[in-house]
Short mmCIF file of C-alpha atoms and ligand atoms in Angstrom, two decimals:
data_model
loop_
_atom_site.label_atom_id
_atom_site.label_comp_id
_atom_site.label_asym_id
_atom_site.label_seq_id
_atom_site.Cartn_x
_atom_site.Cartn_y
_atom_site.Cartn_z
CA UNK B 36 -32.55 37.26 14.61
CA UNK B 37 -31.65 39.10 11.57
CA UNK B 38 -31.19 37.33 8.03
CA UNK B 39 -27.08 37.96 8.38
CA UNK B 40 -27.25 36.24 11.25
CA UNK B 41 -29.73 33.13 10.44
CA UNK B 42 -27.48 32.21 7.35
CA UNK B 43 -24.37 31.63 9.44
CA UNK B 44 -27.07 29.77 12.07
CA UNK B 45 -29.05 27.12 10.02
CA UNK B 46 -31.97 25.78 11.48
CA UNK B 47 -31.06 21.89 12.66
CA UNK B 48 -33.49 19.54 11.31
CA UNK B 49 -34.80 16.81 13.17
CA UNK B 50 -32.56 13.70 13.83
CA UNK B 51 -34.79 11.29 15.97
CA UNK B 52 -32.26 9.01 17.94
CA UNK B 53 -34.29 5.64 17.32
CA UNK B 54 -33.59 6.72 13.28
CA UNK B 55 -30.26 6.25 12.16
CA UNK B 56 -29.20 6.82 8.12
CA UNK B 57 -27.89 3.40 6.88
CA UNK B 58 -24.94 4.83 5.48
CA UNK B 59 -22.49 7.05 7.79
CA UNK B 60 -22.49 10.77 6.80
CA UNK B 61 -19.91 12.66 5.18
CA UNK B 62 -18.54 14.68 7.54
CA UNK B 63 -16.66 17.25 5.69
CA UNK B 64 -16.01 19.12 8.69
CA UNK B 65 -13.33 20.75 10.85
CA UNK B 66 -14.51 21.41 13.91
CA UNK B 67 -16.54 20.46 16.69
CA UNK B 68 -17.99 22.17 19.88
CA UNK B 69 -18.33 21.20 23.63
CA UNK B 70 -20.69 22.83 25.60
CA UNK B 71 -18.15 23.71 28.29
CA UNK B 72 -14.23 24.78 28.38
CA UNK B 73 -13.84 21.95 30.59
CA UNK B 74 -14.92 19.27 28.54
CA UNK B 75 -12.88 21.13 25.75
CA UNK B 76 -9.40 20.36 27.61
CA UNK B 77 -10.59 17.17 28.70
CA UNK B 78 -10.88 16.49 24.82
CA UNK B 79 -7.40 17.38 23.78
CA UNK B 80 -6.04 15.93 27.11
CA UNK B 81 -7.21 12.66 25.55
CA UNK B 82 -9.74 12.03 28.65
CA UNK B 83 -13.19 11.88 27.24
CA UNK B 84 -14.12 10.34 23.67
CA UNK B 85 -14.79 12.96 20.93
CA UNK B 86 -13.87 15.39 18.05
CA UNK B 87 -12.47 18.76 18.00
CA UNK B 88 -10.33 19.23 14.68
CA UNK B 89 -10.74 17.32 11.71
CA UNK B 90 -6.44 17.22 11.41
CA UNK B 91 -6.53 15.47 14.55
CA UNK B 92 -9.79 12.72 13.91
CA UNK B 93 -12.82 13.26 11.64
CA UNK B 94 -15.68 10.31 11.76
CA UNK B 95 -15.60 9.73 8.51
CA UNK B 96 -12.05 8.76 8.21
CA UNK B 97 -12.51 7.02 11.42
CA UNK B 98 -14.58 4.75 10.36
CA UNK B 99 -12.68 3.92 7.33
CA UNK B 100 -8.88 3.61 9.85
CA UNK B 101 -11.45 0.85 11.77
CA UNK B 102 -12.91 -1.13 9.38
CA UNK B 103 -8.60 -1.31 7.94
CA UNK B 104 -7.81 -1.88 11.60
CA UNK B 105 -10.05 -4.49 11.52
CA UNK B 106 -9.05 -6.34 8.13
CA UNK B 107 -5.38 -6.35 9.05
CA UNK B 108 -6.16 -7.54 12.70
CA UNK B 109 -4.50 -4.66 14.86
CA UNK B 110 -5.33 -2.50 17.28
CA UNK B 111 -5.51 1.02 15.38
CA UNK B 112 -5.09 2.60 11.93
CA UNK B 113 -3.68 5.78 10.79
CA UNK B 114 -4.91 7.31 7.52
CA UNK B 115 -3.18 10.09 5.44
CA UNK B 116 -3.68 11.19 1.63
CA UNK B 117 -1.24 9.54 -0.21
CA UNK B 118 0.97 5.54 0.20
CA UNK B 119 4.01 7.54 -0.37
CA UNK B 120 2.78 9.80 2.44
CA UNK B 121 2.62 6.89 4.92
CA UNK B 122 5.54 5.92 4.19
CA UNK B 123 7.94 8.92 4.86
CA UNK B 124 5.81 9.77 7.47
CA UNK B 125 6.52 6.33 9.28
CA UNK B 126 10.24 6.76 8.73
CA UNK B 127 10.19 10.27 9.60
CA UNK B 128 8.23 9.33 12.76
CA UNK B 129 10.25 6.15 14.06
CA UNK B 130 13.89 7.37 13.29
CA UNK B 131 16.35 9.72 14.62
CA UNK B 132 20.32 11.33 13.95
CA UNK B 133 22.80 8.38 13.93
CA UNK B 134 19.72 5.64 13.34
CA UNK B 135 20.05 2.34 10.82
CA UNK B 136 17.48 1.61 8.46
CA UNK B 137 17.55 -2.05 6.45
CA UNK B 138 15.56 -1.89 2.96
CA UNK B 139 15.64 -3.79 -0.69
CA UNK B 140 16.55 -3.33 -3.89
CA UNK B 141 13.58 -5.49 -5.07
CA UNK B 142 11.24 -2.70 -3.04
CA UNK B 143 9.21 0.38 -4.55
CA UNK B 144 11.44 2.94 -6.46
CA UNK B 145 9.86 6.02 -3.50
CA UNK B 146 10.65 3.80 -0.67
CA UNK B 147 14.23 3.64 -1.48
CA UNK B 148 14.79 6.68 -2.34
CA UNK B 149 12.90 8.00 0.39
CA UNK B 150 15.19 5.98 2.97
CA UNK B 151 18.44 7.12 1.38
CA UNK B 152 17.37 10.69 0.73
CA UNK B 153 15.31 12.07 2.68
CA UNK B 154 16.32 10.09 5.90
CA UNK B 155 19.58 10.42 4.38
CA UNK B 156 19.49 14.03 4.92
CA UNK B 157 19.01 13.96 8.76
CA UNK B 158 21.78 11.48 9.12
CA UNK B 159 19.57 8.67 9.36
CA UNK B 160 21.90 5.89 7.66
CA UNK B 161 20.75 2.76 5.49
CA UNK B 162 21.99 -0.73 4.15
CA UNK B 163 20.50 -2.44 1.03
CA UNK B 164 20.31 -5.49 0.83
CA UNK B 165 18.24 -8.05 -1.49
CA UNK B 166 15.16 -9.15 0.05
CA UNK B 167 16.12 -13.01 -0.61
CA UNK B 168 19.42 -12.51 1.21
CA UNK B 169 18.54 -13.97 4.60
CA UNK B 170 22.17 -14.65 5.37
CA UNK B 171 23.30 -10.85 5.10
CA UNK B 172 20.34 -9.87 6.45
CA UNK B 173 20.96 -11.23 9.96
CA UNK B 174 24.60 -9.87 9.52
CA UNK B 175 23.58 -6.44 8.90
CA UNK B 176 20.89 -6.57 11.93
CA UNK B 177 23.99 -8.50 14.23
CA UNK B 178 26.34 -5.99 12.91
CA UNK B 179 24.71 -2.65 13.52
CA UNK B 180 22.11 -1.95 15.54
CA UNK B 181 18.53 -1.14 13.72
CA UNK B 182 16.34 1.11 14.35
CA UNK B 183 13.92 -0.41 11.31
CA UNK B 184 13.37 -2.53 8.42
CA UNK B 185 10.93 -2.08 5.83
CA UNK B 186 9.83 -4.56 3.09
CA UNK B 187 7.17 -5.77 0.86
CA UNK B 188 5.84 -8.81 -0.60
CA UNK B 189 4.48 -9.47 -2.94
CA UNK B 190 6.95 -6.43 -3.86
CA UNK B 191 6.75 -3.64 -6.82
CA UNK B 192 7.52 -4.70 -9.68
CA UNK B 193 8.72 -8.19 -9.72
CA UNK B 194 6.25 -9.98 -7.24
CA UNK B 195 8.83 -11.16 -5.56
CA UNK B 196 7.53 -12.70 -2.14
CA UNK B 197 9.46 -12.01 1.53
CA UNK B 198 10.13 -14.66 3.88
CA UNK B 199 7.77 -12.45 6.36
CA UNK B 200 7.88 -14.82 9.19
CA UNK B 201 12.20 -14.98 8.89
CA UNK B 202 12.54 -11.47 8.47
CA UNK B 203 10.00 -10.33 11.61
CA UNK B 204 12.20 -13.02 13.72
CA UNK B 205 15.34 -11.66 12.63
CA UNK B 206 14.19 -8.08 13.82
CA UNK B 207 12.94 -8.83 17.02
CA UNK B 208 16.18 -11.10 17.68
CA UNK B 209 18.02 -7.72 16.97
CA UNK B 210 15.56 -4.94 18.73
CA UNK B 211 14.71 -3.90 15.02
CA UNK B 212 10.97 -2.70 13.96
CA UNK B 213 9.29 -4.28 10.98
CA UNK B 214 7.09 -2.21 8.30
CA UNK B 215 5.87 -4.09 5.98
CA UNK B 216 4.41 -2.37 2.93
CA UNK B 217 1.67 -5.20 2.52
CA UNK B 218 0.08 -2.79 -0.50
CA UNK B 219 0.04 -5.62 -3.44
CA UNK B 220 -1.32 -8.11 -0.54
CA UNK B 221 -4.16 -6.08 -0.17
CA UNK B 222 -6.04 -5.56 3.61
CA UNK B 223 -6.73 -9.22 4.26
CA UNK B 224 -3.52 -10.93 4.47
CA UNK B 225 -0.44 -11.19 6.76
CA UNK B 226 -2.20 -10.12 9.90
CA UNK B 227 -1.13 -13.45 11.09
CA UNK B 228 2.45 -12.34 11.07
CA UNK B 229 4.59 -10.39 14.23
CA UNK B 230 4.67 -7.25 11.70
CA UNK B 231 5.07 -4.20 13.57
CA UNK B 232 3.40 -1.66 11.64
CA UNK B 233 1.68 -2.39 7.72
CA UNK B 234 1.76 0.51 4.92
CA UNK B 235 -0.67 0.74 2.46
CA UNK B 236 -1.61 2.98 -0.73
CA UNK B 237 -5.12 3.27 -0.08
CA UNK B 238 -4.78 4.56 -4.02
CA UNK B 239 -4.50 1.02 -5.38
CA UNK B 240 -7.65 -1.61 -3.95
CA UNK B 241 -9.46 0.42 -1.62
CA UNK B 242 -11.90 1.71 -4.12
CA UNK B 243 -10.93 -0.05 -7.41
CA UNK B 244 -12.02 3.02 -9.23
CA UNK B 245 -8.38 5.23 -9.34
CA UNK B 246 -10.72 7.88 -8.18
CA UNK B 247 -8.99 8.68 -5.03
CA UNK B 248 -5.96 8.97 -3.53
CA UNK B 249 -4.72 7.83 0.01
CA UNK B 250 -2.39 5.96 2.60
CA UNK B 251 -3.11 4.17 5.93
CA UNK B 252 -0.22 2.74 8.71
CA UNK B 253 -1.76 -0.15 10.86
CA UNK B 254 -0.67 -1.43 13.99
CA UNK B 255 -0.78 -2.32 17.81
CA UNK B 256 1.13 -0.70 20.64
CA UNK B 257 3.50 2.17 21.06
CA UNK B 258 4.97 2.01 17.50
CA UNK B 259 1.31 2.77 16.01
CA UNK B 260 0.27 5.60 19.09
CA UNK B 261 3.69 7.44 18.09
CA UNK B 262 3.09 7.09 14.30
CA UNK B 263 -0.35 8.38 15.19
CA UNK B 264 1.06 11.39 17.01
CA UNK B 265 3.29 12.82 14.69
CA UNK B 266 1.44 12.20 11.53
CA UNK B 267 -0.89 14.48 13.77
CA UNK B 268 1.66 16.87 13.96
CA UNK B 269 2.65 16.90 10.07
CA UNK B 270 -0.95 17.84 9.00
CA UNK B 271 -1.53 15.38 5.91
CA UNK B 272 -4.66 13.97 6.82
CA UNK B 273 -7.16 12.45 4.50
CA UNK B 274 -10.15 13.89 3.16
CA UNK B 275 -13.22 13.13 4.69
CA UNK B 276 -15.06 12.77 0.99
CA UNK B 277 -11.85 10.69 -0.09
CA UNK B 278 -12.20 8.56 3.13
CA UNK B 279 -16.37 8.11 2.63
CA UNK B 280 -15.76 6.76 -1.25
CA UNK B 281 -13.14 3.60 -0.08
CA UNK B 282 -15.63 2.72 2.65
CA UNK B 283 -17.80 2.57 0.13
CA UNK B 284 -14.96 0.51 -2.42
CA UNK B 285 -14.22 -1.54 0.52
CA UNK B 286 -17.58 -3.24 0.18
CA UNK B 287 -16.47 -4.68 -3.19
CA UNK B 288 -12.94 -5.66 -2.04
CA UNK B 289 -13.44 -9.21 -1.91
CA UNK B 290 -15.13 -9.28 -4.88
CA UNK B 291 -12.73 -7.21 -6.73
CA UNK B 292 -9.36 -8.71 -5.24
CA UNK B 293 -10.22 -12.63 -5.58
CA UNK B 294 -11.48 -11.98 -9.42
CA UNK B 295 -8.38 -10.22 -10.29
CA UNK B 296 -6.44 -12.38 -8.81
CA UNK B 297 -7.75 -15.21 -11.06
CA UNK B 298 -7.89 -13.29 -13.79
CA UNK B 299 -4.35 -12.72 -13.15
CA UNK B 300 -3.56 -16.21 -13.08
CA UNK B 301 -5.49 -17.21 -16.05
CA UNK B 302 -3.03 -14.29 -17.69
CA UNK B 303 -0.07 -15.62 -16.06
CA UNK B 304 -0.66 -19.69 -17.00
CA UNK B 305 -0.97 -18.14 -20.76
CA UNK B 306 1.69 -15.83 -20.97
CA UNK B 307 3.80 -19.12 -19.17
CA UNK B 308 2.93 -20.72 -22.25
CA UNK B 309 3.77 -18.46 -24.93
CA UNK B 310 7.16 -18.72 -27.03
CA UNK B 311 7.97 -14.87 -26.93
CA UNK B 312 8.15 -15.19 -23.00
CA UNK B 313 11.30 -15.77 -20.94
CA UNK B 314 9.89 -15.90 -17.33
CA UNK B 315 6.74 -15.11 -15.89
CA UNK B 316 6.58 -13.73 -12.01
CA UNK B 317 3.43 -14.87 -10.85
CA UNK B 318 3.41 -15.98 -7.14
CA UNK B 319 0.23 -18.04 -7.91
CA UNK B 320 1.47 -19.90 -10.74
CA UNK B 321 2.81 -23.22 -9.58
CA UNK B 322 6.16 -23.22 -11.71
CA UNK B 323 6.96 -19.78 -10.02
CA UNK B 324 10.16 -20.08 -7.42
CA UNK B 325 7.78 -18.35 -4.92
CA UNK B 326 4.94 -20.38 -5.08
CA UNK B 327 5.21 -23.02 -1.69
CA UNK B 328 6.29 -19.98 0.31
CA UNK B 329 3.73 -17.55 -1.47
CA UNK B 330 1.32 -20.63 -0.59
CA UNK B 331 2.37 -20.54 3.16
CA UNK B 332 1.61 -17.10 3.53
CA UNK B 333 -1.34 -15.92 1.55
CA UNK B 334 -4.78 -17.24 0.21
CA UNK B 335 -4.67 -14.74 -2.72
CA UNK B 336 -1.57 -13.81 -4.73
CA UNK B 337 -3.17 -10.89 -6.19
CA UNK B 338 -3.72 -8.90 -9.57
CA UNK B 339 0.03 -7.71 -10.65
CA UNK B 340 1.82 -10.20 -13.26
CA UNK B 341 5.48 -9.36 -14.55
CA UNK B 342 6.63 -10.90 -17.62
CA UNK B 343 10.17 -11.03 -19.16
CA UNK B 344 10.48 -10.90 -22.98
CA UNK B 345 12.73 -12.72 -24.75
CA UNK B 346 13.10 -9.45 -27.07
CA UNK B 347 13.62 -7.25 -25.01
CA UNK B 348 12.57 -3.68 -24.16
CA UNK B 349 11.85 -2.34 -28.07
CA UNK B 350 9.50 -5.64 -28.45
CA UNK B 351 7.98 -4.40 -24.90
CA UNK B 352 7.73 -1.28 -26.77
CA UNK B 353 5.78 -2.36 -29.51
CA UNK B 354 3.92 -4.89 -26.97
CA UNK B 355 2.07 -2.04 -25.56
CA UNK B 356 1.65 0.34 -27.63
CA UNK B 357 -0.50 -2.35 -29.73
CA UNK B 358 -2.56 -3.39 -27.02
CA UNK B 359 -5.77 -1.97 -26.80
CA UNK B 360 -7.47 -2.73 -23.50
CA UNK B 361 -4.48 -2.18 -21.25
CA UNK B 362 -4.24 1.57 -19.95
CA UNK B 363 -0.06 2.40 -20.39
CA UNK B 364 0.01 4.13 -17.05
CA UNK B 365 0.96 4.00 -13.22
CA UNK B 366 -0.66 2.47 -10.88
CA UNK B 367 -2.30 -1.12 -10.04
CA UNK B 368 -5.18 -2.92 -8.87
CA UNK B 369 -7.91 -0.41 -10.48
CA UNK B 370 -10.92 -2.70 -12.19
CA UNK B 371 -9.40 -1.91 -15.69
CA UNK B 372 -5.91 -3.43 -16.82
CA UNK B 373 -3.07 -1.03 -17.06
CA UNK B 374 0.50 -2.14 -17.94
CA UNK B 375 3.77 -0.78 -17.56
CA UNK B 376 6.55 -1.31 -20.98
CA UNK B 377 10.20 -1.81 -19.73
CA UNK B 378 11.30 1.61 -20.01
CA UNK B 379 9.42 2.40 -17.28
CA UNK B 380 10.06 -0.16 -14.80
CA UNK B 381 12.70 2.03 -12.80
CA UNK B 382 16.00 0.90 -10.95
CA UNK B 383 17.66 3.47 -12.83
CA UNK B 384 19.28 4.60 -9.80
CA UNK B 385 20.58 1.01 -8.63
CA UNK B 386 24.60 0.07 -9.01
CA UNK B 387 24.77 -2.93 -11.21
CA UNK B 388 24.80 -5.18 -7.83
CA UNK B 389 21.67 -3.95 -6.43
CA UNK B 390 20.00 -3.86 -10.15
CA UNK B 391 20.27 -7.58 -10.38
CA UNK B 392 19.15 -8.28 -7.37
CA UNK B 393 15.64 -5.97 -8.28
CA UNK B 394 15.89 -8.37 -10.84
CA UNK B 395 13.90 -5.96 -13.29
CA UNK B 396 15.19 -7.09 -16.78
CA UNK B 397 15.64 -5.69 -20.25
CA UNK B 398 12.06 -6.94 -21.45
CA UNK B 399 10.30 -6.69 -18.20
CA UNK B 400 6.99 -5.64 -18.71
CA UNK B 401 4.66 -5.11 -15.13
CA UNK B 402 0.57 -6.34 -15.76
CA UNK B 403 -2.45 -5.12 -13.60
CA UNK B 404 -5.39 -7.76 -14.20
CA UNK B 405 -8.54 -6.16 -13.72
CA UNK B 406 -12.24 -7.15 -14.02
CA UNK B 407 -12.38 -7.39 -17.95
CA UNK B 408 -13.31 -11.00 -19.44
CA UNK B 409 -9.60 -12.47 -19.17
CA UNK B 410 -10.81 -14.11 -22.53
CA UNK B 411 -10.09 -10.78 -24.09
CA UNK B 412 -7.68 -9.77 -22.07
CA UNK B 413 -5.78 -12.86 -23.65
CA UNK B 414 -6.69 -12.22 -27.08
CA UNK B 415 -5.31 -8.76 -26.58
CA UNK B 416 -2.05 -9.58 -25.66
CA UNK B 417 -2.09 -12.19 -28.56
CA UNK B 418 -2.87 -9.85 -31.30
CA UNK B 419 -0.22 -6.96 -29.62
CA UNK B 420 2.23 -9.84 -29.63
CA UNK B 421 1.52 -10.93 -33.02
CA UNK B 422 1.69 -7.04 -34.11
CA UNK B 423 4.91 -6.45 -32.35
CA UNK B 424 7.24 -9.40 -34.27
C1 LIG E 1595 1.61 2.67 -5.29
C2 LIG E 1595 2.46 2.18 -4.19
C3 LIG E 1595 2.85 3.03 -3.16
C4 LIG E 1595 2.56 4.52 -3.16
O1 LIG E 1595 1.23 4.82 -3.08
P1 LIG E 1595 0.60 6.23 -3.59
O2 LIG E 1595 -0.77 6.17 -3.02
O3 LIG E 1595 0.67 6.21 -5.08
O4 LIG E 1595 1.44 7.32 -3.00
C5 LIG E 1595 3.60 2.50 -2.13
N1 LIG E 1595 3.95 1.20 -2.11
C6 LIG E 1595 3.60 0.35 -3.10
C7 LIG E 1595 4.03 -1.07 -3.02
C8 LIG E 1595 2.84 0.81 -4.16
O5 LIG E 1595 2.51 -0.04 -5.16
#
């Protein structure tokens, strides 16, 4: 063998069968072999177990889409890089021409536009409604005939929480999918629910760190082996690395999501205290509207606190720009606190109807708890408030 041709032919080391690496490999990979053509169609026929292009499955990413699976109690996962991704993939992949979507006002600022947009585009209609509105609800799912509805809950920003078990019955009374975006409820909760398909940002909890970006879609049944298909099809997959480092996060998870979570309460019960503060969304917190039903349907309430000043948005202003151990940026549920001042709590694009029921306020300000001591995260918030009269 010449040199040119060893290089592109590395020698295999030794990989005894009865001596297996505790951690899975990182198979940053595209493609695999079969010793025969046969075994090759077989393979993309979907007869025989296997690999053959890392856009179709990689190991590495499988593993992480089973250990979610798992978590959320369904059948099978589908991964892809980004939350945003998985969710215009899903409506991409479950609608058609002439189709009715249901979504909220309270929801995630990409989801709506997303649904009125982009679906919008390929004459895919939509009605929004506000996610408390149980009454019009079932008269928009009587009225027309859905093809979908997608919700949160706890939902982005307000933490306000979805009558899940209502709003699945309601859909299957009317032939009408659920997807639930269950990011802010993390990977362990609402399984018990007849949700159709979950969404996740794999960006937010999965590793903690804000080192990675990613989306998953978890399910059972046809509407999860068509979503798998055609995300398939559109080619976003997610990196193998990407996929290896929230395996690895995921073995935190617990750890990470119950501490924030009481960190976020401690937050919340002093911030509920506090002069300078109107109302404080909290699903834990027991004077919160949401709590009994937030109570029914979860064990954690999570790490995102919004809190209404009684100032308004230039005291929200001042609020964060004098706190020191809160990141002013996107994102949630990273190990750090981050916080998000009322001029950038969206609904810009709301009519004045739908923008009260979103029910993001002049001096709404959106808090991530992470693993600091909430001593000083308290103290923090004291001295910006103090700063910012
Ligand atoms: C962050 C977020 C997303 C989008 O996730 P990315 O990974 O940032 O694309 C979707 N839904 C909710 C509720 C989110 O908070």
């Amino acid at each position: 063998m010449k040199d040119e041709t060893r290089v592109n032919h590395p020698p295999l080391p030794p990989q005894p069968s009865d001596n297996q690496s505790l951690l899975f490999p990182i198979y940053e990979n595209v493609k695999w072999e079969f010793e025969t053509v046969d075994e090759s169609l077989r393979m993309i026929r979907g007869e025989r177990e296997g690999y053959f292009y890392s856009r179709v499955a990689n190991p590495t990413v499988r593993q992480l889409e089973l250990l979610l699976a798992g978590l959320q109690r369904r059948e099978d996962c589908v991964t892809c890089a980004s939350g945003v991704n998985a969710i215009a993939q899903t409506l991409l992949a479950l609608t058609q021409t002439n189709d009715q979507v249901l979504h909220f006002a309270e929801g995630y600022a990409p989801t709506r536009q997303l649904t009125r947009n982009l679906l919008g585009r390929y004459g895919v209609r939509s009605t929004m409604l506000s996610i408390e509105d149980h009454v019009g609800i079932e008269r928009a799912l009587a009225g027309t005939p859905t093809k979908l509805v997608i919700f949160e809950s706890p939902t982005n920003p307000v933490t306000k929480i979805a009558d899940i078990a209502v709003i699945t019955r309601l859909a299957r009374q009317y032939g009408a999918l659920t997807v639930l975006d269950n990011t802010f409820a993390g990977f362990h909760q609402h399984g018990k629910f007849e949700v159709d398909l979950f969404v996740h940002s794999l960006t937010k909890f999965a590793t903690g760190a804000g080192d990675v970006m990613g989306g998953a879609v978890i399910g059972s049944g046809e509407p999860i082996r068509k979503v798998r298909a055609e995300f398939r099809a559109l080619g976003s997959q997610l990196d193998p690395h990407s996929a290896s480092l929230m395996v690895r996060g995921m073995k935190t998870y617990f750890v990470r999501y119950r501490t924030q979570s009481a960190h976020a309460l401690a937050v919340a019960e002093w911030l509920a205290a506090r002069p300078e503060v109107e109302n404080v969304r909290y699903p834990g917190l027991t004077s919160s509207r949401f709590h009994a039903l937030a109570r029914a349907q979860m064990q954690d309430f999570g790490c995102v606190v919004t809190f209404d000043l009684r100032a308004g948005a230039e005291a929200g202003r001042r609020v964060t720009e004098a706190l020191t151990l809160f990141a002013h940026t996107a994102s949630l549920g990273s190990t750090e606190s981050l916080i998000v001042p009322p001029q950038m709590m969206g609904g810009r694009e709301l009519n004045p109807e739908e923008r009260e029921w979103s029910d993001i306020r002049a001096g709404s300000i959106r808090l991530s708890i992470g693993l600091e001591d909430p001593h000083d995260l308290i103290a923090d918030l004291e001295r910006a408030f103090a700063a910012a009269r």
